[in-house]
PDB file of C-alpha atoms in Angstrom:
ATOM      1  CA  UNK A 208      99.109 115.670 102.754  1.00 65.00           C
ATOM      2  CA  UNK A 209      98.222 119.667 102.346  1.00 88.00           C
ATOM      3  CA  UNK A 210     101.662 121.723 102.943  1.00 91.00           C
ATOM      4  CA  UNK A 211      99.712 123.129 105.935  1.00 92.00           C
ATOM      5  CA  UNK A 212      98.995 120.010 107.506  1.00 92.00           C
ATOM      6  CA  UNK A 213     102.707 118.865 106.764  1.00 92.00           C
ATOM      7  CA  UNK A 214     104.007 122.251 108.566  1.00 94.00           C
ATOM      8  CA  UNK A 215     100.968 121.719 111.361  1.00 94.00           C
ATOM      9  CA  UNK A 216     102.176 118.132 112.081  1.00 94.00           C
ATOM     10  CA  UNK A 217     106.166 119.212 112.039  1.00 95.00           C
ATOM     11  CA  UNK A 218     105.540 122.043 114.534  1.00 96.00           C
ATOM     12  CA  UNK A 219     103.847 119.469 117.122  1.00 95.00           C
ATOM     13  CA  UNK A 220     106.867 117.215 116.351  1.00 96.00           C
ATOM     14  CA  UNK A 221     108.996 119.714 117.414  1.00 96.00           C
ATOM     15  CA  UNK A 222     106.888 120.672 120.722  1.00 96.00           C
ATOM     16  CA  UNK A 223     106.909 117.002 121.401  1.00 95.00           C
ATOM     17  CA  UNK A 224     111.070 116.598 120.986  1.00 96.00           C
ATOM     18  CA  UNK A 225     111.455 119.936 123.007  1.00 96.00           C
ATOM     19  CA  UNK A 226     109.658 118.248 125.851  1.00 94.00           C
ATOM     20  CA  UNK A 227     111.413 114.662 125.642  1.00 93.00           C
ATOM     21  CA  UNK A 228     114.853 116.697 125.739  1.00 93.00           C
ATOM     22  CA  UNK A 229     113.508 119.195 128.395  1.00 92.00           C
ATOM     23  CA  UNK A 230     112.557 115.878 130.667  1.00 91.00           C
ATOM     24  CA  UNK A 231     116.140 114.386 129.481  1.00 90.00           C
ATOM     25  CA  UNK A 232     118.077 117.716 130.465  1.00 89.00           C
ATOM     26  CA  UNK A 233     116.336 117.074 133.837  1.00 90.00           C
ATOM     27  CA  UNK A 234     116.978 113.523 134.639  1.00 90.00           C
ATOM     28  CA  UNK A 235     119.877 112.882 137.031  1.00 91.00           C
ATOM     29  CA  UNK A 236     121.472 109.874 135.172  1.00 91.00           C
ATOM     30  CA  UNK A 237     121.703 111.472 132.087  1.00 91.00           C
ATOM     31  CA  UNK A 238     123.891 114.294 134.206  1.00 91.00           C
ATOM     32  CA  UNK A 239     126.072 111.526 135.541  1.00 94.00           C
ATOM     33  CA  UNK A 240     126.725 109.941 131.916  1.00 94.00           C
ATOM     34  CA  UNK A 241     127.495 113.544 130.937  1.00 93.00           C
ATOM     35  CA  UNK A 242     129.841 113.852 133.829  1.00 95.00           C
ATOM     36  CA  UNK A 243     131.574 110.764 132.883  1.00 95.00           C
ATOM     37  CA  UNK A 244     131.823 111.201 129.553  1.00 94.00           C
ATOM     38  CA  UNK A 245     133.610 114.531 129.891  1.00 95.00           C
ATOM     39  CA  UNK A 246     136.322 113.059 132.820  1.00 95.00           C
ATOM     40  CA  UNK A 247     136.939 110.444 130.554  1.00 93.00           C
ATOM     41  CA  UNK A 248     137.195 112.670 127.015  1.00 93.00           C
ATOM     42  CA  UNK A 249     139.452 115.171 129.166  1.00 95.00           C
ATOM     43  CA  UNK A 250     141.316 111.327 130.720  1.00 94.00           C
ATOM     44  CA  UNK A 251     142.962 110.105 127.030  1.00 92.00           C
ATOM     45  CA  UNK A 252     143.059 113.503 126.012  1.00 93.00           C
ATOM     46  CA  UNK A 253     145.596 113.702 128.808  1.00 93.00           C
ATOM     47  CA  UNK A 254     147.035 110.339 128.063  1.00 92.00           C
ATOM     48  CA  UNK A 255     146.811 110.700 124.018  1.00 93.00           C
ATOM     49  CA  UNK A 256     144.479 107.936 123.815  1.00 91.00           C
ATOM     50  CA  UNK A 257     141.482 107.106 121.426  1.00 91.00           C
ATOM     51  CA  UNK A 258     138.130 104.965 122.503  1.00 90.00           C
ATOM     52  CA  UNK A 259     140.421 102.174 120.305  1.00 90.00           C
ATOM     53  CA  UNK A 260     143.130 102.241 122.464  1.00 89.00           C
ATOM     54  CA  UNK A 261     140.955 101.935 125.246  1.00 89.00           C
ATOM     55  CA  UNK A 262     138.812  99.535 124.202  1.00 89.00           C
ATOM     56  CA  UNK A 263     142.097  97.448 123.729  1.00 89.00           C
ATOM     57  CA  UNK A 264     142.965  97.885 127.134  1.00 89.00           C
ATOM     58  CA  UNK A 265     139.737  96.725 128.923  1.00 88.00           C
ATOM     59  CA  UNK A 266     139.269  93.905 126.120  1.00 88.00           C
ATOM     60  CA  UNK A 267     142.208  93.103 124.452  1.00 83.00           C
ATOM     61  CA  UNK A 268     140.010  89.462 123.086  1.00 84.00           C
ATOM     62  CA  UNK A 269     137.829  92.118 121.006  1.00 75.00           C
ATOM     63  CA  UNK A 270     140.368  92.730 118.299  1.00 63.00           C
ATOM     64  CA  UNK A 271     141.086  89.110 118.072  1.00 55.00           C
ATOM     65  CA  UNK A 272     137.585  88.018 117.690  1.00 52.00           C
ATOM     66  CA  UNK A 273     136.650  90.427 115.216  1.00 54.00           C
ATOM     67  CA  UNK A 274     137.647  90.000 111.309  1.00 55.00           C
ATOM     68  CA  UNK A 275     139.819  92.016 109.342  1.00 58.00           C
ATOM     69  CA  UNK A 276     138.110  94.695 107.290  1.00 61.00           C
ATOM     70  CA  UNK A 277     137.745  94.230 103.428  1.00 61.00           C
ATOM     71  CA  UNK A 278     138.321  90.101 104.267  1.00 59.00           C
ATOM     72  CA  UNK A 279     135.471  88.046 103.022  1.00 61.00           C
ATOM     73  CA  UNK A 280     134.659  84.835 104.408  1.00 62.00           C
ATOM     74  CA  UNK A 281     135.594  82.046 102.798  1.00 64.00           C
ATOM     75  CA  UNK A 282     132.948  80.081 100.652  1.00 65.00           C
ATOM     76  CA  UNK A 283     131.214  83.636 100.585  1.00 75.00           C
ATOM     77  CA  UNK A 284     130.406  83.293  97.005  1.00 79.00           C
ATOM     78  CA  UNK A 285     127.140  81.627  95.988  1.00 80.00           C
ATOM     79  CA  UNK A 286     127.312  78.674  93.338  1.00 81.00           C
ATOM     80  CA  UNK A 287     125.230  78.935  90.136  1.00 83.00           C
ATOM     81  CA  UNK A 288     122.586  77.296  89.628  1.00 84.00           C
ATOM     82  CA  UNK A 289     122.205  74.750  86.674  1.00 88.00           C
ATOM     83  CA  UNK A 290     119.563  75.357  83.692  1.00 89.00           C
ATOM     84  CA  UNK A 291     118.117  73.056  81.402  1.00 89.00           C
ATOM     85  CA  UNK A 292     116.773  74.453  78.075  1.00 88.00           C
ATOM     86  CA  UNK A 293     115.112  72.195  75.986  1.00 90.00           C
ATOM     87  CA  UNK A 294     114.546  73.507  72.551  1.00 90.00           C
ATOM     88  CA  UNK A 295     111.372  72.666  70.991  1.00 90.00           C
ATOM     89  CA  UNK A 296     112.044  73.342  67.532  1.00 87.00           C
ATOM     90  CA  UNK A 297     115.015  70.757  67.517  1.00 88.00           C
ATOM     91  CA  UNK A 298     114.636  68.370  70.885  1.00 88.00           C
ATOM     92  CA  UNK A 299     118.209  69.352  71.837  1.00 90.00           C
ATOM     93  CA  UNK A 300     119.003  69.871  75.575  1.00 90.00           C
ATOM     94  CA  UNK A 301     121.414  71.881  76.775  1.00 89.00           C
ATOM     95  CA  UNK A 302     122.347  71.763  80.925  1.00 88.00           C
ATOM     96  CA  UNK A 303     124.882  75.193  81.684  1.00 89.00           C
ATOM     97  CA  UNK A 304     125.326  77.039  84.656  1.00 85.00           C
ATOM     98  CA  UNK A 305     126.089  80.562  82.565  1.00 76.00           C
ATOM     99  CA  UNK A 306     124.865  82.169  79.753  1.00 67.00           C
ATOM    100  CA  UNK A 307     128.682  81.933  78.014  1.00 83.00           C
ATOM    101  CA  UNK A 308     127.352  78.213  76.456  1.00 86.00           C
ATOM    102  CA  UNK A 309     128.451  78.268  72.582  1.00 89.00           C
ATOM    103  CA  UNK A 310     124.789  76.323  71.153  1.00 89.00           C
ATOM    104  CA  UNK A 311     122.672  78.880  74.148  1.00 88.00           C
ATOM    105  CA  UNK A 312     124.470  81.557  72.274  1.00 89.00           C
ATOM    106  CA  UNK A 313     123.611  80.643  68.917  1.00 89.00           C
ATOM    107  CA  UNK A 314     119.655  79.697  70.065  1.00 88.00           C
ATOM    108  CA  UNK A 315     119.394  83.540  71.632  1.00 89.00           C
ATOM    109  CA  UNK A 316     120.425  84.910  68.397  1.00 91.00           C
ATOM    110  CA  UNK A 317     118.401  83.214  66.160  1.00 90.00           C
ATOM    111  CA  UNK A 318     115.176  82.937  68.025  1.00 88.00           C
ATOM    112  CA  UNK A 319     115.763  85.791  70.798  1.00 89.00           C
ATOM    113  CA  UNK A 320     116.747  85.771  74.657  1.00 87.00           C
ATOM    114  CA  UNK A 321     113.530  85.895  75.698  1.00 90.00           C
ATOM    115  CA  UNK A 322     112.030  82.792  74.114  1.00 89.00           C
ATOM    116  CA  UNK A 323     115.401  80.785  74.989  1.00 88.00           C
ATOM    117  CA  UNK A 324     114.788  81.746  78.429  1.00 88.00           C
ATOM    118  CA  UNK A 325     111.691  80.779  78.506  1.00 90.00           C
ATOM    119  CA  UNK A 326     112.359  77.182  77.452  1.00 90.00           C
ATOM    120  CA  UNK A 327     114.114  77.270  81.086  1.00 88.00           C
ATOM    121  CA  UNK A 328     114.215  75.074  83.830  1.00 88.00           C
ATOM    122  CA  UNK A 329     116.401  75.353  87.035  1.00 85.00           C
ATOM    123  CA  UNK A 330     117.516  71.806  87.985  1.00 81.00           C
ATOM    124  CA  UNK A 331     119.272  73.453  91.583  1.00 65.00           C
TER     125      UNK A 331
END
């Protein structure tokens, strides 16, 4: 897109947004929400109170029900899956689930990682 057309397509963007909000400024329960929102802002302002402290009061289950930040689930992390490589130069199979296998090892140096890995199979 042309930097003209870019700037030609932002302007109507913004005419479009200045009439959604113009239509919003004018709509009764939007003034109502406003409203409320203010009493209540002004209400634990009074009372020294955040939206946490009231959300405790109205439902105190919510703080139960919801984990701990930074705890994990337990299980959370995923098993390995096991590989076969069969080397074709030898015969020898070799079943691992990591790539820290002493023989694997030896087989990437000498013939590279990227043949090893292609003598590959996932078993599950």
């Amino acid at each position: 897109m042309s930097l003209i057309n870019e700037y030609r397509a932002t302007e109507e963007a913004i005419k479009e947004l200045q009439e959604r909000l113009k239509s919003l400024s004018q709509d009764d329960k939007l003034k109502k929400e406003l409203e409320f929102e203010g009493k209540l802002r002004a209400l634990m302002g009074e009372y020294s109170k955040s939206l946490r402290d009231i959300i405790a009061i109205l439902d105190p289950e919510v703080k139960s029900a919801k984990a701990p930040r930074g705890a994990k689930p337990a299980g959370s992390k995923r098993a390995r899956k096991i590989k076969q490589y069969k080397n074709p130069n030898t015969g020898e199979v070799i079943e691992t689930k990591g790539g820290n296998h002493k023989t694997l090892k030896e087989w990437k140096a000498k013939w590279g990682a990227d043949v090893v890995e292609s003598w590959a199979t996932l078993l599950g």
